[in-house]
Coordinates of N, CA and C in Angstrom, one line a residue:
Chain A
S1 N 81.5 63.3 160.4 CA 82.3 64.1 159.4 C 82.1 64.6 158.3
Y2 N 82.6 65.0 157.3 CA 82.2 65.9 156.1 C 82.9 64.6 155.4
E3 N 82.6 64.6 154.2 CA 82.8 62.7 153.0 C 82.6 64.4 151.5
L4 N 83.4 63.6 151.0 CA 82.8 63.4 149.7 C 82.8 62.2 148.7
T5 N 81.6 62.2 147.7 CA 81.5 61.2 147.2 C 81.9 61.2 145.7
Q6 N 82.6 59.8 145.0 CA 82.5 59.7 143.4 C 82.2 58.6 142.9
P7 N 82.3 58.4 142.1 CA 81.8 56.8 141.5 C 82.9 55.9 141.8
P8 N 82.6 54.6 142.1 CA 84.4 54.1 141.9 C 84.7 53.5 140.9
S9 N 84.6 53.4 139.5 CA 85.0 52.4 138.5 C 84.4 54.3 137.6
V10 N 85.4 54.3 136.5 CA 84.7 55.2 135.2 C 85.4 54.0 134.0
S11 N 84.6 53.6 133.5 CA 85.1 53.1 131.8 C 84.7 54.3 130.6
V12 N 85.9 54.0 129.7 CA 85.6 54.9 128.8 C 87.0 54.0 127.6
S13 N 86.4 54.3 126.3 CA 87.5 53.7 124.8 C 88.1 54.6 124.4
P14 N 89.5 54.9 123.9 CA 90.2 56.0 123.6 C 89.4 56.5 122.5
G15 N 89.5 58.1 122.6 CA 89.0 59.7 122.0 C 87.7 59.5 122.9
Q16 N 87.1 59.2 123.5 CA 86.1 59.3 124.0 C 86.5 60.2 125.2
T17 N 85.6 60.7 125.6 CA 84.3 61.7 126.8 C 84.9 61.2 128.2
A18 N 85.2 61.4 129.2 CA 85.6 60.5 130.4 C 84.7 61.8 131.8
R19 N 84.1 61.5 132.2 CA 83.1 62.0 133.0 C 82.8 61.8 134.5
I20 N 83.7 61.9 135.1 CA 84.0 61.9 137.1 C 83.2 63.0 137.9
A21 N 82.2 62.3 138.5 CA 81.7 63.1 139.0 C 81.7 63.4 140.6
C22 N 81.5 64.3 141.5 CA 82.0 64.6 143.4 C 81.2 65.2 143.9
S23 N 80.4 64.5 144.4 CA 79.5 65.7 145.9 C 80.0 65.5 146.6
G24 N 79.2 67.2 147.7 CA 79.4 67.1 148.4 C 78.5 68.7 148.9
D25 N 78.5 68.1 150.4 CA 77.5 69.1 150.3 C 77.7 71.1 150.9
A26 N 79.3 70.6 151.2 CA 79.4 72.1 150.6 C 80.4 72.9 149.8
L27 N 80.6 72.2 148.7 CA 80.7 72.0 147.0 C 80.6 74.1 147.1
P28 N 79.2 74.1 147.2 CA 78.7 75.1 146.5 C 79.8 76.6 147.2
K29 N 80.7 76.0 148.4 CA 81.3 77.4 149.1 C 82.0 76.5 148.9
Q30 N 83.2 76.5 148.7 CA 84.3 75.2 148.8 C 85.4 75.4 147.7
Y31 N 85.9 75.9 146.7 CA 86.8 74.6 145.6 C 86.9 73.7 146.2
T32 N 86.5 72.9 144.6 CA 87.0 71.7 145.1 C 88.3 71.7 143.7
Y33 N 89.7 70.5 144.3 CA 90.2 70.7 143.0 C 90.7 68.8 142.3
W34 N 91.6 68.6 142.1 CA 91.0 67.1 141.3 C 93.0 66.5 140.9
Y35 N 93.3 65.9 141.5 CA 94.5 64.7 141.2 C 93.9 63.8 140.4
Q36 N 95.3 63.0 139.6 CA 96.0 62.3 139.2 C 96.7 61.9 139.9
Q37 N 96.2 60.3 140.1 CA 97.7 59.1 141.1 C 97.4 57.4 139.9
K38 N 98.4 57.7 139.3 CA 99.2 56.3 138.6 C 99.6 55.2 139.6
P39 N 99.7 53.9 139.4 CA 100.2 53.0 140.3 C 101.7 53.9 140.9
G40 N 102.1 53.5 142.1 CA 103.5 53.4 143.0 C 103.9 55.0 142.5
Q41 N 103.3 56.0 142.7 CA 103.6 57.5 142.2 C 102.6 58.3 143.3
A42 N 102.9 59.8 143.6 CA 102.3 60.4 144.4 C 101.7 61.4 143.3
P43 N 100.5 61.9 144.4 CA 99.3 62.1 143.1 C 99.7 63.9 142.8
V44 N 99.0 63.9 141.3 CA 99.0 65.0 140.5 C 97.9 65.6 140.7
L45 N 98.1 67.5 140.9 CA 96.9 68.0 140.8 C 97.0 68.3 138.3
V46 N 95.8 68.2 138.9 CA 95.2 67.9 137.4 C 94.2 69.7 136.8
V47 N 93.1 69.7 138.2 CA 92.5 70.7 138.4 C 93.2 71.0 138.9
S48 N 92.9 73.2 139.4 CA 92.3 73.8 140.4 C 91.5 74.6 141.1
K49 N 90.7 74.8 141.6 CA 89.6 75.9 141.8 C 88.2 75.8 140.8
D50 N 87.8 74.7 140.9 CA 87.1 74.1 140.4 C 87.3 74.0 139.1
S51 N 87.7 74.5 138.5 CA 88.5 74.3 136.8 C 89.4 75.0 136.1
E52 N 90.3 75.4 136.9 CA 91.7 75.7 136.4 C 92.7 74.9 135.9
R53 N 93.2 74.9 135.0 CA 94.0 73.8 134.6 C 95.7 74.3 135.0
P54 N 96.4 73.7 136.1 CA 98.0 74.2 136.5 C 98.6 74.1 135.5
S55 N 99.5 75.2 135.2 CA 100.8 74.9 134.2 C 101.0 72.8 133.7
G56 N 101.3 73.1 132.7 CA 101.8 71.8 132.3 C 100.2 70.7 131.9
I57 N 99.8 70.9 132.2 CA 97.8 69.9 132.2 C 98.1 70.5 131.1
P58 N 97.5 69.3 130.4 CA 96.7 68.7 128.9 C 95.6 69.9 128.7
E59 N 95.2 70.2 128.0 CA 94.1 70.8 127.9 C 93.1 70.4 127.1
R60 N 93.0 68.7 127.0 CA 92.4 67.9 127.5 C 91.6 67.7 129.0
F61 N 92.3 68.2 129.9 CA 91.9 68.4 131.4 C 90.8 69.0 131.5
S62 N 89.1 69.1 132.0 CA 89.0 69.5 132.6 C 87.6 70.0 133.1
G63 N 87.3 71.2 134.3 CA 86.4 71.1 135.3 C 85.5 72.1 135.6
S64 N 84.6 71.3 136.1 CA 83.3 72.4 136.3 C 82.1 72.3 137.2
S65 N 81.6 73.1 137.5 CA 80.8 72.6 139.0 C 79.2 73.3 139.0
S66 N 78.2 72.4 139.6 CA 76.9 73.0 139.4 C 76.6 72.5 141.0
G67 N 76.0 73.4 141.2 CA 75.7 73.2 142.5 C 76.7 72.2 143.8
A68 N 76.1 71.0 144.2 CA 76.5 70.2 145.4 C 77.7 69.2 144.5
T69 N 77.5 69.7 143.3 CA 78.2 68.8 142.3 C 79.8 68.6 142.0
V70 N 79.8 69.0 141.8 CA 81.5 69.7 140.3 C 82.3 67.7 139.3
T71 N 83.0 68.0 138.5 CA 82.8 67.4 137.8 C 84.1 67.6 136.8
L72 N 84.9 66.7 136.8 CA 86.5 66.8 135.9 C 85.7 65.9 134.5
T73 N 86.4 66.1 133.4 CA 85.5 66.3 132.4 C 87.3 65.5 131.5
I74 N 87.5 64.4 131.2 CA 88.5 64.6 130.0 C 88.6 64.2 128.8
S75 N 88.8 65.1 127.6 CA 88.4 65.1 126.5 C 89.2 64.3 125.5
G76 N 88.3 63.2 124.4 CA 89.8 62.5 123.7 C 90.6 61.7 125.1
V77 N 89.9 61.0 125.3 CA 90.9 60.0 126.3 C 91.9 59.1 125.9
Q78 N 93.6 59.4 126.1 CA 94.2 58.4 126.1 C 94.6 57.3 126.4
A79 N 95.3 56.6 126.4 CA 95.8 55.6 126.7 C 96.6 56.4 128.4
E80 N 97.2 56.8 128.5 CA 98.6 57.3 129.8 C 97.6 58.0 130.7
D81 N 96.0 58.8 130.5 CA 95.2 58.8 131.6 C 94.8 57.8 132.6
E82 N 95.0 56.4 132.0 CA 94.2 55.9 133.0 C 95.1 55.7 134.5
A83 N 94.4 55.6 135.5 CA 94.7 56.3 136.3 C 93.3 55.4 137.0
D84 N 94.1 56.4 138.8 CA 92.9 57.3 139.9 C 92.7 58.3 139.9
Y85 N 91.4 58.8 140.4 CA 91.6 60.3 140.0 C 90.3 60.8 141.3
Y86 N 91.0 61.7 142.2 CA 91.0 61.9 143.5 C 90.2 63.3 143.4
C87 N 89.2 63.8 144.0 CA 88.1 65.3 144.3 C 88.9 65.4 145.6
Q88 N 88.9 67.1 145.9 CA 89.8 67.3 147.4 C 89.2 69.0 147.5
S89 N 89.0 68.9 148.6 CA 87.9 70.1 149.2 C 87.9 70.1 150.4
A90 N 87.5 71.4 151.1 CA 87.5 71.5 152.4 C 86.1 71.8 153.2
D91 N 85.8 71.6 153.9 CA 84.3 71.6 154.6 C 83.9 73.0 154.8
S92 N 82.5 72.8 155.1 CA 82.5 74.6 155.4 C 82.7 75.4 156.5
S93 N 83.8 74.4 156.7 CA 84.5 76.4 157.9 C 86.0 76.5 156.9
G94 N 85.9 75.5 156.1 CA 87.4 75.6 155.1 C 88.7 75.4 155.9
T95 N 88.4 75.0 156.9 CA 89.2 74.0 157.9 C 90.4 73.0 157.8
Y96 N 89.5 72.3 157.3 CA 89.4 70.4 157.1 C 89.9 70.1 155.8
W97 N 90.4 69.5 155.6 CA 90.4 68.4 154.3 C 90.2 67.8 154.0
V98 N 89.3 67.4 153.0 CA 88.7 66.2 152.6 C 88.8 65.5 151.1
F99 N 89.4 64.3 150.9 CA 89.1 63.6 149.2 C 88.1 62.6 149.5
G100 N 87.6 62.3 148.0 CA 86.6 61.5 147.7 C 87.0 60.5 147.8
G101 N 86.4 58.9 147.0 CA 87.0 58.2 147.5 C 88.4 57.5 146.5
G102 N 87.6 58.9 145.4 CA 89.0 58.2 144.0 C 88.1 57.5 143.0
T103 N 88.1 57.1 141.8 CA 88.0 56.9 140.7 C 88.3 55.8 140.5
K104 N 88.2 55.1 139.5 CA 89.3 54.1 138.7 C 89.5 54.3 137.2
L105 N 90.1 55.5 136.8 CA 89.5 55.2 135.2 C 90.0 54.8 134.6
T106 N 89.4 53.0 133.5 CA 89.8 52.2 132.6 C 89.8 53.2 131.6
V107 N 90.5 52.7 130.2 CA 90.9 52.9 129.3 C 90.4 51.2 128.2
L108 N 89.5 51.7 128.3 CA 89.4 50.2 127.4 C 90.0 49.9 126.2
Chain B
E1 N 114.7 73.5 140.8 CA 113.4 72.1 140.9 C 113.3 72.1 142.2
V2 N 111.5 73.1 142.6 CA 110.9 72.7 143.4 C 111.1 71.1 143.5
Q3 N 111.1 70.5 145.5 CA 111.2 69.3 145.5 C 110.7 69.5 146.8
L4 N 110.6 68.1 147.4 CA 109.6 67.3 148.5 C 110.7 66.6 148.6
V5 N 111.0 66.3 150.1 CA 112.0 64.7 150.4 C 110.9 64.9 151.5
E6 N 110.9 63.8 152.1 CA 110.4 62.5 153.0 C 111.2 61.3 152.9
S7 N 111.2 61.8 155.2 CA 112.2 60.6 155.7 C 111.8 60.2 156.6
G8 N 112.2 58.9 157.6 CA 111.4 59.0 159.0 C 111.2 57.2 158.7
G9 N 109.9 57.1 157.7 CA 109.2 55.9 158.1 C 109.5 54.9 158.3
G10 N 109.4 53.0 158.4 CA 110.2 52.3 158.6 C 108.3 51.8 159.3
L11 N 109.6 50.3 160.5 CA 108.0 49.0 160.7 C 108.6 49.7 162.6
V12 N 107.1 50.1 163.2 CA 107.0 50.2 164.8 C 106.2 49.7 165.1
Q13 N 106.2 49.2 166.0 CA 105.2 48.0 166.9 C 104.3 48.9 167.2
P14 N 102.9 48.2 167.4 CA 101.6 48.9 168.1 C 101.8 49.1 169.1
G15 N 101.3 50.9 169.8 CA 101.7 51.6 170.2 C 103.2 52.4 170.2
G16 N 103.9 52.3 169.5 CA 104.8 52.8 168.8 C 104.8 54.0 168.6
S17 N 106.0 54.7 168.6 CA 106.5 56.0 168.0 C 107.1 55.9 167.3
L18 N 107.0 57.1 166.2 CA 108.2 57.6 164.3 C 107.6 58.9 164.5
R19 N 108.9 59.6 163.7 CA 108.4 61.2 163.9 C 108.6 61.2 162.6
L20 N 108.5 61.6 161.4 CA 108.4 62.0 160.3 C 109.0 63.1 159.9
A21 N 110.1 63.4 158.7 CA 110.2 64.3 158.2 C 110.4 65.1 157.0
C22 N 110.3 65.9 156.6 CA 110.0 66.3 155.2 C 110.7 68.0 154.9
T23 N 111.6 67.3 153.5 CA 113.3 68.5 153.6 C 112.3 69.1 152.2
A24 N 112.1 71.2 152.1 CA 111.7 71.1 151.0 C 112.8 72.2 150.7
S25 N 113.2 72.0 149.1 CA 113.9 73.0 148.3 C 113.5 73.4 146.6
G26 N 114.1 74.2 146.3 CA 113.7 74.9 145.3 C 112.7 75.9 145.1
F27 N 112.0 76.6 146.1 CA 111.0 77.6 146.7 C 111.1 78.2 148.2
S28 N 110.1 79.0 148.7 CA 110.2 80.3 149.6 C 110.0 78.9 150.5
F29 N 110.0 78.1 151.2 CA 109.4 77.2 151.7 C 108.3 77.6 153.0
S30 N 109.1 78.8 153.5 CA 108.3 80.1 155.2 C 106.5 80.6 154.3
S31 N 106.4 80.4 153.0 CA 105.6 81.6 152.5 C 104.4 80.7 152.5
Y32 N 104.7 79.4 152.6 CA 103.6 78.2 152.2 C 102.8 77.2 153.8
W33 N 100.9 77.3 153.5 CA 101.3 76.3 154.4 C 101.5 75.0 153.9
M34 N 102.2 73.8 154.9 CA 102.8 72.3 154.8 C 101.5 71.4 155.3
S35 N 101.1 70.6 154.6 CA 100.3 68.7 155.0 C 101.0 67.8 155.5
W36 N 100.7 67.0 155.6 CA 100.7 65.7 155.4 C 99.7 65.1 155.0
V37 N 99.7 63.9 154.5 CA 98.2 63.1 153.5 C 98.9 61.7 153.5
R38 N 98.3 60.6 153.8 CA 98.7 59.8 154.0 C 97.9 59.0 153.1
Q39 N 98.5 57.4 152.8 CA 97.7 56.9 152.4 C 97.8 55.3 152.3
A40 N 96.8 54.8 153.4 CA 96.8 53.4 153.2 C 97.2 52.2 152.1
P41 N 97.8 50.7 151.9 CA 97.6 50.1 151.1 C 96.6 49.9 150.7
G42 N 96.5 49.7 149.1 CA 95.0 49.6 148.5 C 93.9 50.8 148.6
K43 N 93.9 51.7 149.5 CA 93.3 52.8 149.6 C 93.4 53.8 149.1
G44 N 91.9 54.8 149.8 CA 92.4 56.2 148.7 C 93.4 57.4 149.9
L45 N 93.3 58.4 149.7 CA 94.1 59.6 150.3 C 93.8 60.4 151.4
E46 N 94.1 60.4 152.3 CA 93.3 60.8 153.6 C 94.1 62.1 154.0
W47 N 94.2 63.2 154.0 CA 94.1 64.5 155.1 C 94.4 63.7 156.6
V48 N 96.0 64.4 157.2 CA 96.2 64.4 158.2 C 96.3 64.7 158.8
A49 N 97.1 66.5 158.4 CA 97.2 67.6 159.5 C 97.5 68.7 158.5
N50 N 97.9 69.9 159.0 CA 98.3 70.9 158.8 C 99.4 72.3 159.3
I51 N 99.7 73.1 158.6 CA 100.2 74.0 159.6 C 100.5 75.1 159.0
K52 N 100.6 76.3 159.2 CA 100.5 77.9 158.8 C 101.9 78.0 158.7
E53 N 102.2 79.0 157.9 CA 103.6 79.8 157.2 C 104.5 79.5 158.9
D54 N 103.6 80.4 159.7 CA 104.3 80.4 161.0 C 104.6 80.1 162.3
T55 N 103.1 78.9 162.0 CA 102.4 77.9 162.9 C 101.8 77.8 163.9
T56 N 101.3 79.0 163.8 CA 100.2 79.6 164.6 C 99.0 79.6 164.3
E57 N 99.4 78.7 163.2 CA 97.1 77.3 163.2 C 98.3 75.8 162.8
K58 N 97.8 75.4 163.3 CA 97.6 74.1 163.3 C 96.4 73.2 163.3
Y59 N 95.9 72.2 162.2 CA 94.4 71.7 162.4 C 95.1 70.2 161.9
Y60 N 93.9 69.1 162.5 CA 94.4 67.6 162.4 C 92.8 67.2 162.4
V61 N 92.9 65.8 161.2 CA 91.9 65.1 160.8 C 91.4 64.2 162.3
D62 N 90.1 63.8 162.6 CA 89.6 63.5 163.9 C 90.7 61.9 164.2
S63 N 91.0 61.2 163.3 CA 91.5 60.0 163.7 C 92.8 60.4 164.7
V64 N 94.1 61.1 164.3 CA 94.8 61.6 165.0 C 95.4 62.6 165.7
K65 N 94.2 62.9 166.3 CA 93.9 64.1 167.5 C 94.4 63.8 168.3
G66 N 95.8 64.8 168.8 CA 96.1 64.2 170.7 C 97.1 62.4 170.7
R67 N 97.2 62.5 169.0 CA 98.3 61.9 168.9 C 99.9 61.6 168.4
F68 N 98.7 62.8 167.1 CA 100.4 63.0 165.8 C 99.9 64.8 166.2
T69 N 101.6 65.5 166.2 CA 102.0 66.4 165.9 C 102.7 66.9 165.1
I70 N 102.4 68.2 165.0 CA 102.7 69.0 163.3 C 104.0 69.6 163.5
S71 N 104.3 70.3 163.0 CA 105.7 71.2 163.5 C 106.5 71.4 162.1
R72 N 107.3 72.5 161.9 CA 107.9 73.2 161.1 C 109.5 73.8 161.5
D73 N 109.8 74.2 161.2 CA 111.6 75.0 161.2 C 111.1 75.3 160.2
N74 N 111.4 76.8 159.8 CA 111.1 77.3 158.8 C 112.8 77.8 158.3
A75 N 113.8 77.4 158.9 CA 115.5 78.0 158.7 C 115.6 76.2 158.3
K76 N 115.1 75.3 158.6 CA 115.8 74.2 157.9 C 114.8 74.1 156.6
N77 N 114.5 75.0 156.5 CA 113.3 74.0 155.1 C 112.6 72.9 155.7
S78 N 112.4 72.8 157.2 CA 111.1 71.6 157.1 C 111.0 71.4 158.0
M79 N 109.5 69.8 157.8 CA 108.4 69.8 158.6 C 108.3 68.2 158.8
Y80 N 108.2 68.2 159.8 CA 107.9 67.0 161.1 C 106.6 66.8 161.3
L81 N 106.1 65.1 161.2 CA 104.7 64.4 162.0 C 105.8 63.9 163.0
Q82 N 105.5 64.4 164.3 CA 105.5 63.1 165.6 C 103.9 62.8 165.6
M83 N 104.9 61.2 165.2 CA 103.5 59.8 165.9 C 103.4 58.9 166.8
N84 N 102.5 59.4 167.6 CA 102.3 59.0 169.1 C 101.2 57.4 169.3
S85 N 101.3 56.7 169.8 CA 100.4 56.0 169.8 C 99.6 54.9 168.5
L86 N 100.8 54.9 167.7 CA 100.4 54.2 166.8 C 100.0 52.8 166.4
G87 N 99.3 53.0 165.4 CA 97.9 51.7 165.4 C 98.2 51.1 164.4
A88 N 97.7 49.8 163.8 CA 97.4 49.0 162.5 C 96.9 50.4 161.5
D89 N 95.4 50.6 161.6 CA 94.7 51.9 160.8 C 96.4 53.2 160.3
D90 N 97.4 53.8 161.4 CA 98.2 54.3 160.6 C 99.0 53.6 159.6
T91 N 98.7 52.5 159.6 CA 100.1 52.1 158.3 C 99.6 52.5 156.9
A92 N 100.6 52.7 156.4 CA 100.3 53.5 154.9 C 102.0 54.5 154.3
V93 N 101.2 54.7 153.1 CA 102.6 55.6 152.9 C 102.0 57.2 153.3
Y94 N 103.4 57.8 153.7 CA 102.6 59.3 154.3 C 103.4 60.2 153.1
Y95 N 102.6 61.0 152.7 CA 103.2 62.4 152.1 C 103.0 64.0 152.6
C96 N 104.2 64.3 152.4 CA 104.3 66.1 153.1 C 103.8 66.7 151.5
A97 N 103.1 67.9 151.6 CA 102.5 68.2 150.4 C 102.4 69.9 151.0
R98 N 102.9 71.0 149.4 CA 102.9 72.6 150.1 C 101.4 72.6 149.7
Q99 N 100.7 73.2 150.4 CA 99.3 73.5 150.4 C 98.9 75.1 149.7
R100 N 98.4 75.2 149.1 CA 97.6 77.0 148.8 C 96.2 76.1 148.1
G101 N 95.5 76.1 149.5 CA 94.3 75.2 149.0 C 94.5 74.2 148.3
A102 N 94.9 74.0 147.0 CA 95.1 72.6 146.3 C 96.0 72.4 147.2
F103 N 96.9 70.9 147.1 CA 98.0 70.5 147.2 C 98.7 70.2 146.3
E104 N 99.3 71.2 145.9 CA 100.4 71.8 144.6 C 101.6 70.5 144.4
I105 N 102.2 70.9 145.3 CA 103.7 69.8 145.1 C 103.8 69.1 146.8
W106 N 104.2 67.5 145.8 CA 103.9 66.4 146.9 C 105.3 66.2 146.9
G107 N 105.6 65.1 147.4 CA 107.0 64.5 147.8 C 106.3 62.8 147.3
Q108 N 107.7 61.9 147.0 CA 107.8 61.0 146.9 C 106.5 59.7 148.3
G109 N 107.3 60.2 149.1 CA 105.9 59.5 150.6 C 107.1 58.4 150.7
T110 N 107.4 58.2 152.3 CA 107.4 57.5 153.0 C 106.7 56.4 153.9
M111 N 106.9 55.4 153.8 CA 106.3 54.2 154.2 C 106.2 54.1 155.6
V112 N 105.2 53.9 156.7 CA 105.1 53.7 158.0 C 104.0 52.2 157.9
T113 N 104.9 51.2 158.5 CA 104.2 50.4 159.0 C 104.4 49.9 160.4
V114 N 103.1 49.8 161.0 CA 102.7 49.0 161.8 C 102.5 47.9 162.4
S115 N 103.3 47.3 163.0 CA 102.9 45.6 162.9 C 104.3 45.1 163.9
S116 N 103.5 44.2 164.9 CA 104.6 43.2 165.6 C 105.2 42.4 164.4

């Protein structure tokens, strides 16, 4: 079955830039989406279609793609950004959906 | 306000069945694909199933094929997940989500616990 790979954890100090990568064979063909999830809450979409920022999401959240790897970048990280982040995409057929394993962002 | 509300979760014995419901409000429910996504305690997100606006297409993750059935009633702005032959691995918070590629809107989730 198709898999997306993320690092389990990323740590940054406040004000620094956090980058979370996600890799998968079908990523060159399929859009990737990113979600933020805080403890006890439902996920929230923070980046759509590789690099689009939904309404209401701060400008410090951005996305980019290069081949089979996509990256979520959080510029000027704030304490409130500490959360789990998940990438999500579809398999090559576009039929079945998959999430990455999640990355825990720690703000030191 | 755009909102999704799940219901129907609870404690069920292994091998048992449960039916989850998701009720939508604040948007044109019949115009969107809808999905179920689950999250086991302390684990990541897993897409479970989705259903097209007119119910003509339904897809499932391999681990639930043949056991779970997704359905919807556009007249009632509702989606359902019939879960049969439940096992411990099905223990999770089940979220419904409005899908347009991305899972744009999420409910608050309903907990399903499979245990004797």
